[in-house]
PDB file of C-alpha atoms in Angstrom:
ATOM      1  CA  MET A   1      23.184  -2.243  52.895  1.00  0.00           C
ATOM      2  CA  ALA A   2      21.587   0.548  51.045  1.00  0.00           C
ATOM      3  CA  SER A   3      18.319   2.307  52.034  1.00  0.00           C
ATOM      4  CA  CYS A   4      15.653   3.645  49.604  1.00  0.00           C
ATOM      5  CA  SER A   5      17.080   6.503  47.512  1.00  0.00           C
ATOM      6  CA  VAL A   6      13.840   8.317  47.358  1.00  0.00           C
ATOM      7  CA  CYS A   7      12.546   8.342  50.898  1.00  0.00           C
ATOM      8  CA  GLY A   8      15.344   6.840  52.891  1.00  0.00           C
ATOM      9  CA  THR A   9      13.450   3.895  54.396  1.00  0.00           C
ATOM     10  CA  ASP A  10      15.566   0.871  55.460  1.00  0.00           C
ATOM     11  CA  ASN A  11      13.949  -2.213  53.969  1.00  0.00           C
ATOM     12  CA  THR A  12      16.511  -4.721  55.220  1.00  0.00           C
ATOM     13  CA  THR A  13      13.839  -7.059  56.806  1.00  0.00           C
ATOM     14  CA  GLN A  14      11.767  -7.149  53.568  1.00  0.00           C
ATOM     15  CA  PRO A  15      11.887 -10.151  51.041  1.00  0.00           C
ATOM     16  CA  VAL A  16      14.123 -10.010  48.127  1.00  0.00           C
ATOM     17  CA  HIS A  17      12.302  -8.937  44.916  1.00  0.00           C
ATOM     18  CA  PRO A  18      11.823 -11.781  42.547  1.00  0.00           C
ATOM     19  CA  ASP A  19      13.519  -9.913  39.639  1.00  0.00           C
ATOM     20  CA  SER A  20      16.823  -9.946  41.517  1.00  0.00           C
ATOM     21  CA  VAL A  21      19.803 -11.834  40.169  1.00  0.00           C
ATOM     22  CA  ALA A  22      22.118 -13.475  42.817  1.00  0.00           C
ATOM     23  CA  PRO A  23      24.165 -12.201  44.571  1.00  0.00           C
ATOM     24  CA  TRP A  24      22.518  -8.865  43.820  1.00  0.00           C
ATOM     25  CA  GLU A  25      19.402  -8.223  45.820  1.00  0.00           C
ATOM     26  CA  LEU A  26      16.519  -5.864  44.809  1.00  0.00           C
ATOM     27  CA  LYS A  27      14.142  -4.587  47.373  1.00  0.00           C
ATOM     28  CA  GLN A  28      10.775  -2.799  46.925  1.00  0.00           C
ATOM     29  CA  CYS A  29      10.442   0.062  49.489  1.00  0.00           C
ATOM     30  CA  THR A  30       7.519  -0.496  51.827  1.00  0.00           C
ATOM     31  CA  ASN A  31       6.953   3.290  52.106  1.00  0.00           C
ATOM     32  CA  CYS A  32       7.180   4.715  48.521  1.00  0.00           C
ATOM     33  CA  SER A  33       7.310   1.486  46.374  1.00  0.00           C
ATOM     34  CA  MET A  34      10.778   2.434  44.861  1.00  0.00           C
ATOM     35  CA  LEU A  35      12.749  -0.621  43.556  1.00  0.00           C
ATOM     36  CA  TYR A  36      16.437  -0.423  44.276  1.00  0.00           C
ATOM     37  CA  LEU A  37      19.470  -2.675  44.710  1.00  0.00           C
ATOM     38  CA  GLU A  38      20.174  -3.068  48.525  1.00  0.00           C
ATOM     39  CA  ASN A  39      23.652  -4.413  48.157  1.00  0.00           C
ATOM     40  CA  PRO A  40      25.388  -2.319  45.554  1.00  0.00           C
ATOM     41  CA  PRO A  41      29.125  -2.715  44.880  1.00  0.00           C
ATOM     42  CA  ALA A  42      31.537  -0.369  46.670  1.00  0.00           C
ATOM     43  CA  TYR A  43      32.740   2.780  44.809  1.00  0.00           C
ATOM     44  CA  GLU A  44      36.340   1.418  44.686  1.00  0.00           C
ATOM     45  CA  VAL A  45      35.267  -1.516  42.712  1.00  0.00           C
ATOM     46  CA  LEU A  46      33.485   0.642  40.140  1.00  0.00           C
ATOM     47  CA  GLU A  47      36.724   2.413  39.343  1.00  0.00           C
ATOM     48  CA  GLU A  48      38.262  -0.547  37.501  1.00  0.00           C
ATOM     49  CA  GLU A  49      36.978  -4.091  38.322  1.00  0.00           C
ATOM     50  CA  LEU A  50      33.262  -3.396  37.710  1.00  0.00           C
ATOM     51  CA  ALA A  51      33.774  -0.074  35.643  1.00  0.00           C
ATOM     52  CA  TRP A  52      30.869   0.780  33.399  1.00  0.00           C
ATOM     53  CA  GLU A  53      32.709   0.046  30.141  1.00  0.00           C
ATOM     54  CA  ARG A  54      33.566  -3.430  31.251  1.00  0.00           C
ATOM     55  CA  THR A  55      30.114  -4.449  32.588  1.00  0.00           C
ATOM     56  CA  TYR A  56      28.356  -2.981  29.575  1.00  0.00           C
ATOM     57  CA  ALA A  57      30.477  -4.777  27.121  1.00  0.00           C
ATOM     58  CA  GLN A  58      29.765  -8.023  28.937  1.00  0.00           C
ATOM     59  CA  GLU A  59      26.015  -7.402  29.181  1.00  0.00           C
ATOM     60  CA  THR A  60      25.933  -6.684  25.417  1.00  0.00           C
ATOM     61  CA  VAL A  61      27.514  -9.830  24.539  1.00  0.00           C
ATOM     62  CA  THR A  62      25.273 -11.834  27.020  1.00  0.00           C
ATOM     63  CA  ARG A  63      22.103 -10.454  25.505  1.00  0.00           C
ATOM     64  CA  LYS A  64      23.281 -10.984  21.972  1.00  0.00           C
ATOM     65  CA  GLN A  65      24.157 -14.582  22.753  1.00  0.00           C
ATOM     66  CA  ARG A  66      20.919 -15.227  24.698  1.00  0.00           C
ATOM     67  CA  ASN A  67      18.637 -14.131  21.978  1.00  0.00           C
ATOM     68  CA  PRO A  68      20.400 -12.757  18.741  1.00  0.00           C
ATOM     69  CA  VAL A  69      17.202 -12.274  16.714  1.00  0.00           C
ATOM     70  CA  LEU A  70      15.498 -10.242  19.425  1.00  0.00           C
ATOM     71  CA  TYR A  71      18.700  -8.171  19.987  1.00  0.00           C
ATOM     72  CA  ALA A  72      18.902  -7.291  16.356  1.00  0.00           C
ATOM     73  CA  LEU A  73      15.341  -6.502  16.127  1.00  0.00           C
ATOM     74  CA  GLY A  74      15.549  -4.145  19.213  1.00  0.00           C
ATOM     75  CA  ARG A  75      18.645  -2.296  17.899  1.00  0.00           C
ATOM     76  CA  ALA A  76      17.521  -1.803  14.249  1.00  0.00           C
ATOM     77  CA  PRO A  77      14.402   0.331  14.831  1.00  0.00           C
ATOM     78  CA  LYS A  78      16.287   2.642  17.224  1.00  0.00           C
ATOM     79  CA  ALA A  79      19.189   3.160  14.708  1.00  0.00           C
ATOM     80  CA  ALA A  80      16.641   3.817  12.051  1.00  0.00           C
ATOM     81  CA  VAL A  81      14.729   6.361  14.100  1.00  0.00           C
ATOM     82  CA  GLN A  82      17.798   8.171  14.913  1.00  0.00           C
ATOM     83  CA  ALA A  83      19.099   8.325  11.388  1.00  0.00           C
ATOM     84  CA  VAL A  84      15.704   9.714  10.174  1.00  0.00           C
ATOM     85  CA  LEU A  85      15.157  12.199  12.949  1.00  0.00           C
ATOM     86  CA  LYS A  86      18.770  13.338  13.239  1.00  0.00           C
ATOM     87  CA  ARG A  87      17.782  14.949  16.495  1.00  0.00           C
ATOM     88  CA  ASP A  88      19.897  15.181  19.638  1.00  0.00           C
ATOM     89  CA  LYS A  89      17.494  15.639  22.691  1.00  0.00           C
ATOM     90  CA  LEU A  90      20.303  16.559  25.092  1.00  0.00           C
ATOM     91  CA  ARG A  91      21.441  19.400  22.723  1.00  0.00           C
ATOM     92  CA  ALA A  92      17.932  20.452  22.164  1.00  0.00           C
ATOM     93  CA  LEU A  93      17.213  20.663  25.795  1.00  0.00           C
ATOM     94  CA  ALA A  94      20.596  22.306  26.702  1.00  0.00           C
ATOM     95  CA  GLU A  95      20.084  25.087  24.143  1.00  0.00           C
ATOM     96  CA  GLN A  96      16.538  25.796  25.595  1.00  0.00           C
ATOM     97  CA  TYR A  97      17.349  25.506  29.386  1.00  0.00           C
ATOM     98  CA  ILE A  98      21.101  26.070  29.890  1.00  0.00           C
ATOM     99  CA  ALA A  99      22.807  29.339  29.377  1.00  0.00           C
ATOM    100  CA  PRO A 100      26.340  29.496  27.625  1.00  0.00           C
ATOM    101  CA  GLY A 101      29.171  28.747  30.097  1.00  0.00           C
ATOM    102  CA  PRO A 102      30.645  25.845  31.925  1.00  0.00           C
ATOM    103  CA  VAL A 103      28.417  22.657  31.935  1.00  0.00           C
ATOM    104  CA  LEU A 104      29.017  19.664  34.296  1.00  0.00           C
ATOM    105  CA  ASP A 105      28.336  16.028  33.239  1.00  0.00           C
ATOM    106  CA  VAL A 106      28.051  13.879  36.348  1.00  0.00           C
ATOM    107  CA  GLY A 107      29.050  10.455  35.334  1.00  0.00           C
ATOM    108  CA  CYS A 108      30.408  11.697  32.020  1.00  0.00           C
ATOM    109  CA  GLY A 109      31.746   8.442  30.760  1.00  0.00           C
ATOM    110  CA  GLY A 110      34.171   8.963  27.842  1.00  0.00           C
ATOM    111  CA  GLY A 111      32.802  12.511  27.149  1.00  0.00           C
ATOM    112  CA  ALA A 112      30.642  11.730  24.178  1.00  0.00           C
ATOM    113  CA  MET A 113      27.514  13.409  25.311  1.00  0.00           C
ATOM    114  CA  LEU A 114      28.888  16.879  26.152  1.00  0.00           C
ATOM    115  CA  ALA A 115      31.244  16.750  23.050  1.00  0.00           C
ATOM    116  CA  ARG A 116      28.093  17.043  20.903  1.00  0.00           C
ATOM    117  CA  LEU A 117      27.146  20.405  22.529  1.00  0.00           C
ATOM    118  CA  PRO A 118      27.897  23.646  20.642  1.00  0.00           C
ATOM    119  CA  ARG A 119      31.114  25.575  21.390  1.00  0.00           C
ATOM    120  CA  GLN A 120      29.235  28.037  23.595  1.00  0.00           C
ATOM    121  CA  TYR A 121      29.335  25.322  26.267  1.00  0.00           C
ATOM    122  CA  VAL A 122      32.565  24.468  28.239  1.00  0.00           C
ATOM    123  CA  PRO A 123      32.381  20.696  28.987  1.00  0.00           C
ATOM    124  CA  CYS A 124      33.365  19.427  32.492  1.00  0.00           C
ATOM    125  CA  GLY A 125      32.783  16.069  34.060  1.00  0.00           C
ATOM    126  CA  ILE A 126      32.996  13.799  37.040  1.00  0.00           C
ATOM    127  CA  GLU A 127      33.658  10.137  36.206  1.00  0.00           C
ATOM    128  CA  ILE A 128      34.496   7.225  38.546  1.00  0.00           C
ATOM    129  CA  SER A 129      35.986   4.933  35.989  1.00  0.00           C
ATOM    130  CA  LYS A 130      39.750   5.760  35.495  1.00  0.00           C
ATOM    131  CA  GLU A 131      39.761   4.700  31.842  1.00  0.00           C
ATOM    132  CA  LEU A 132      36.715   6.654  30.909  1.00  0.00           C
ATOM    133  CA  ALA A 133      37.789   9.754  33.049  1.00  0.00           C
ATOM    134  CA  THR A 134      41.176   9.786  30.847  1.00  0.00           C
ATOM    135  CA  MET A 135      39.120   9.590  27.593  1.00  0.00           C
ATOM    136  CA  ALA A 136      36.759  12.499  28.682  1.00  0.00           C
ATOM    137  CA  ARG A 137      39.714  14.609  29.776  1.00  0.00           C
ATOM    138  CA  ASN A 138      41.304  14.303  26.406  1.00  0.00           C
ATOM    139  CA  THR A 139      38.036  15.509  24.863  1.00  0.00           C
ATOM    140  CA  PHE A 140      37.188  18.318  27.305  1.00  0.00           C
ATOM    141  CA  THR A 141      40.590  19.824  28.018  1.00  0.00           C
ATOM    142  CA  PRO A 142      41.094  21.312  24.374  1.00  0.00           C
ATOM    143  CA  ARG A 143      37.621  23.085  24.954  1.00  0.00           C
ATOM    144  CA  GLY A 144      38.789  24.646  28.284  1.00  0.00           C
ATOM    145  CA  GLY A 145      37.095  22.085  30.450  1.00  0.00           C
ATOM    146  CA  PHE A 146      38.352  19.549  32.921  1.00  0.00           C
ATOM    147  CA  VAL A 147      37.376  16.111  34.453  1.00  0.00           C
ATOM    148  CA  VAL A 148      37.603  14.983  38.049  1.00  0.00           C
ATOM    149  CA  GLN A 149      38.118  11.173  38.514  1.00  0.00           C
ATOM    150  CA  ALA A 150      36.034  10.418  41.548  1.00  0.00           C
ATOM    151  CA  ASP A 151      32.600   9.165  42.603  1.00  0.00           C
ATOM    152  CA  ALA A 152      30.016  11.802  42.195  1.00  0.00           C
ATOM    153  CA  LEU A 153      29.681  13.119  45.662  1.00  0.00           C
ATOM    154  CA  ARG A 154      33.477  13.446  46.261  1.00  0.00           C
ATOM    155  CA  GLY A 155      33.800  15.098  42.785  1.00  0.00           C
ATOM    156  CA  LEU A 156      31.120  17.657  43.647  1.00  0.00           C
ATOM    157  CA  GLN A 157      32.709  18.541  46.873  1.00  0.00           C
ATOM    158  CA  GLN A 158      35.704  19.612  44.922  1.00  0.00           C
ATOM    159  CA  MET A 159      33.837  22.052  42.643  1.00  0.00           C
ATOM    160  CA  GLU A 160      33.351  25.775  43.079  1.00  0.00           C
ATOM    161  CA  ALA A 161      30.195  26.919  44.485  1.00  0.00           C
ATOM    162  CA  GLY A 162      27.643  28.533  41.808  1.00  0.00           C
ATOM    163  CA  TYR A 163      30.186  27.716  39.095  1.00  0.00           C
ATOM    164  CA  PHE A 164      28.207  25.868  36.525  1.00  0.00           C
ATOM    165  CA  THR A 165      25.438  27.280  34.138  1.00  0.00           C
ATOM    166  CA  GLY A 166      24.052  23.690  33.777  1.00  0.00           C
ATOM    167  CA  ILE A 167      24.349  20.142  35.048  1.00  0.00           C
ATOM    168  CA  VAL A 168      23.727  17.031  32.967  1.00  0.00           C
ATOM    169  CA  MET A 169      22.988  13.544  34.589  1.00  0.00           C
ATOM    170  CA  THR A 170      22.234  11.308  31.532  1.00  0.00           C
ATOM    171  CA  SER A 171      22.241   7.637  32.345  1.00  0.00           C
ATOM    172  CA  PHE A 172      23.670   8.442  35.819  1.00  0.00           C
ATOM    173  CA  LEU A 173      21.131   8.498  38.629  1.00  0.00           C
ATOM    174  CA  GLU A 174      20.095   4.894  38.005  1.00  0.00           C
ATOM    175  CA  HIS A 175      23.732   3.994  39.001  1.00  0.00           C
ATOM    176  CA  GLU A 176      24.156   6.219  42.086  1.00  0.00           C
ATOM    177  CA  THR A 177      23.695   4.779  45.579  1.00  0.00           C
ATOM    178  CA  ASN A 178      23.711   8.135  47.195  1.00  0.00           C
ATOM    179  CA  ALA A 179      21.224   9.837  44.854  1.00  0.00           C
ATOM    180  CA  ARG A 180      19.737  12.078  47.438  1.00  0.00           C
ATOM    181  CA  GLU A 181      23.113  13.320  48.767  1.00  0.00           C
ATOM    182  CA  VAL A 182      24.418  13.788  45.177  1.00  0.00           C
ATOM    183  CA  LEU A 183      21.437  16.017  44.132  1.00  0.00           C
ATOM    184  CA  GLU A 184      21.752  17.998  47.357  1.00  0.00           C
ATOM    185  CA  ALA A 185      25.468  18.641  46.670  1.00  0.00           C
ATOM    186  CA  THR A 186      24.645  19.451  42.976  1.00  0.00           C
ATOM    187  CA  ARG A 187      22.532  22.464  44.093  1.00  0.00           C
ATOM    188  CA  ARG A 188      25.597  24.104  45.595  1.00  0.00           C
ATOM    189  CA  VAL A 189      27.553  24.214  42.400  1.00  0.00           C
ATOM    190  CA  MET A 190      24.700  25.605  40.200  1.00  0.00           C
ATOM    191  CA  SER A 191      24.593  29.247  39.299  1.00  0.00           C
ATOM    192  CA  PRO A 192      21.284  31.148  39.650  1.00  0.00           C
ATOM    193  CA  GLY A 193      18.877  29.954  37.052  1.00  0.00           C
ATOM    194  CA  ALA A 194      21.069  26.987  35.999  1.00  0.00           C
ATOM    195  CA  GLY A 195      19.277  23.946  34.499  1.00  0.00           C
ATOM    196  CA  LEU A 196      19.619  20.394  35.472  1.00  0.00           C
ATOM    197  CA  ILE A 197      18.876  17.762  32.767  1.00  0.00           C
ATOM    198  CA  VAL A 198      18.116  14.239  33.904  1.00  0.00           C
ATOM    199  CA  LYS A 199      17.764  11.010  31.848  1.00  0.00           C
ATOM    200  CA  VAL A 200      16.974   7.741  33.369  1.00  0.00           C
ATOM    201  CA  PRO A 201      15.420   4.439  32.558  1.00  0.00           C
ATOM    202  CA  ASN A 202      11.542   4.357  32.911  1.00  0.00           C
ATOM    203  CA  TYR A 203      10.612   1.355  35.199  1.00  0.00           C
ATOM    204  CA  ALA A 204       6.876   2.137  34.490  1.00  0.00           C
ATOM    205  CA  SER A 205       7.400   1.562  30.667  1.00  0.00           C
ATOM    206  CA  TRP A 206       4.962  -0.785  28.943  1.00  0.00           C
ATOM    207  CA  ASN A 207       7.963  -2.803  27.703  1.00  0.00           C
ATOM    208  CA  ARG A 208       9.153  -3.503  31.276  1.00  0.00           C
ATOM    209  CA  THR A 209       5.663  -4.664  32.169  1.00  0.00           C
ATOM    210  CA  LEU A 210       5.570  -6.950  28.999  1.00  0.00           C
ATOM    211  CA  ARG A 211       9.042  -8.311  29.391  1.00  0.00           C
ATOM    212  CA  GLY A 212       9.236  -8.652  33.067  1.00  0.00           C
ATOM    213  CA  HIS A 213      12.643  -9.799  34.303  1.00  0.00           C
ATOM    214  CA  LYS A 214      14.040  -9.808  30.845  1.00  0.00           C
ATOM    215  CA  TRP A 215      13.564  -6.071  30.589  1.00  0.00           C
ATOM    216  CA  CYS A 216      16.510  -4.209  29.007  1.00  0.00           C
ATOM    217  CA  GLY A 217      16.600  -1.776  31.900  1.00  0.00           C
ATOM    218  CA  PHE A 218      17.697  -4.414  34.522  1.00  0.00           C
ATOM    219  CA  ARG A 219      21.416  -4.326  34.659  1.00  0.00           C
ATOM    220  CA  PHE A 220      23.265  -6.062  37.566  1.00  0.00           C
ATOM    221  CA  PRO A 221      25.016  -4.550  39.393  1.00  0.00           C
ATOM    222  CA  ASP A 222      25.268  -1.378  37.468  1.00  0.00           C
ATOM    223  CA  HIS A 223      21.676  -0.084  37.977  1.00  0.00           C
ATOM    224  CA  VAL A 224      20.922   0.579  41.577  1.00  0.00           C
ATOM    225  CA  ASN A 225      17.695   2.672  41.227  1.00  0.00           C
ATOM    226  CA  TYR A 226      14.600   1.894  39.106  1.00  0.00           C
ATOM    227  CA  PHE A 227      12.720   4.985  38.810  1.00  0.00           C
ATOM    228  CA  THR A 228       9.005   5.599  37.794  1.00  0.00           C
ATOM    229  CA  PRO A 229       7.985   9.053  36.625  1.00  0.00           C
ATOM    230  CA  VAL A 230       6.290   9.701  39.960  1.00  0.00           C
ATOM    231  CA  LEU A 231       9.229   8.718  42.015  1.00  0.00           C
ATOM    232  CA  LEU A 232      11.697  10.490  39.915  1.00  0.00           C
ATOM    233  CA  LYS A 233       9.647  13.756  40.304  1.00  0.00           C
ATOM    234  CA  ARG A 234       9.469  13.179  44.062  1.00  0.00           C
ATOM    235  CA  LEU A 235      13.116  12.629  44.334  1.00  0.00           C
ATOM    236  CA  LEU A 236      13.958  15.969  42.662  1.00  0.00           C
ATOM    237  CA  GLU A 237      11.350  17.846  44.526  1.00  0.00           C
ATOM    238  CA  THR A 238      12.407  16.652  47.981  1.00  0.00           C
ATOM    239  CA  THR A 239      16.098  17.374  47.278  1.00  0.00           C
ATOM    240  CA  GLY A 240      15.454  21.146  46.613  1.00  0.00           C
ATOM    241  CA  PHE A 241      14.524  21.215  42.848  1.00  0.00           C
ATOM    242  CA  ARG A 242      11.515  22.694  41.017  1.00  0.00           C
ATOM    243  CA  ILE A 243      10.439  20.747  37.892  1.00  0.00           C
ATOM    244  CA  VAL A 244      10.848  22.890  34.753  1.00  0.00           C
ATOM    245  CA  ARG A 245       9.852  20.285  32.189  1.00  0.00           C
ATOM    246  CA  PHE A 246       8.532  16.675  32.446  1.00  0.00           C
ATOM    247  CA  ASN A 247       5.769  16.552  29.984  1.00  0.00           C
ATOM    248  CA  LEU A 248       4.230  13.422  28.580  1.00  0.00           C
ATOM    249  CA  GLY A 249       6.602  13.358  25.585  1.00  0.00           C
ATOM    250  CA  ASP A 250       9.446  13.086  28.054  1.00  0.00           C
ATOM    251  CA  ARG A 251       7.986  10.179  29.968  1.00  0.00           C
ATOM    252  CA  MET A 252       6.040   8.149  27.454  1.00  0.00           C
ATOM    253  CA  PRO A 253       5.025   4.720  28.773  1.00  0.00           C
ATOM    254  CA  THR A 254       6.043   3.425  25.348  1.00  0.00           C
ATOM    255  CA  SER A 255       9.676   4.440  25.994  1.00  0.00           C
ATOM    256  CA  ASP A 256      12.252   2.780  28.172  1.00  0.00           C
ATOM    257  CA  THR A 257      13.694   6.135  29.101  1.00  0.00           C
ATOM    258  CA  MET A 258      12.546   9.404  30.386  1.00  0.00           C
ATOM    259  CA  TRP A 259      13.985  12.947  30.463  1.00  0.00           C
ATOM    260  CA  LEU A 260      13.406  15.761  33.013  1.00  0.00           C
ATOM    261  CA  VAL A 261      14.554  19.429  33.469  1.00  0.00           C
ATOM    262  CA  ALA A 262      14.790  21.133  36.805  1.00  0.00           C
ATOM    263  CA  GLU A 263      16.240  24.014  38.508  1.00  0.00           C
ATOM    264  CA  VAL A 264      17.030  24.933  42.083  1.00  0.00           C
ATOM    265  CA  ARG A 265      13.917  25.836  43.991  1.00  0.00           C
ATOM    266  CA  SER A 266      14.032  29.559  45.262  1.00  0.00           C
TER     267      SER A 266
END
């Protein structure tokens, strides 16, 4: 049974949160109010049986069948905005806060995120899904990078100290049972001045408040941690990082996601 990812409090005796979906049990931390999944699946199960690409596909089908009109309305504005702005926030943040060189994507999926970065960056990754790790390897290897198929903590332990000019964690920390340990291990592999870019769902968003248990950010059992801006900042600062950027535009209450940039605290 997992303890709170932010403060480490054991909430075993606390009641199951009403937004839980059996057999998956959410708990609200009595110390810091963090909402998290207390009984997440084992890492071995995430490699294939509950791999992200399988659960994501099933979740998409379920939501579309449950309310096809709302699903379409939710997708259309996002696609339209992306088409108009033609702006890649990860690329913009990387070019501002990460120096040229090897960049590690923790939970890299099929490699699509880092593949969009300019050639000045060498893409590397850690991915627990065997299928997605193979896809990412086929993308990263021609650019001089590599992929380790493992959970994040074991993958980081295999990396050279001080090797990476930047670390990317987009849509990762919400999945990670050992978030504190992973962030502490991340510091070791970052070169001096390296930037860490984090993207996670925003549990404090107005949409979550409005939609309640139907909020798009609830995904069982994929999402283990449900961060608010305050708790995300607290987790980074208590694991040895200094917040470089986390302005209102990065954590708008109107958005279901938030972005943060940090570096190792000297």
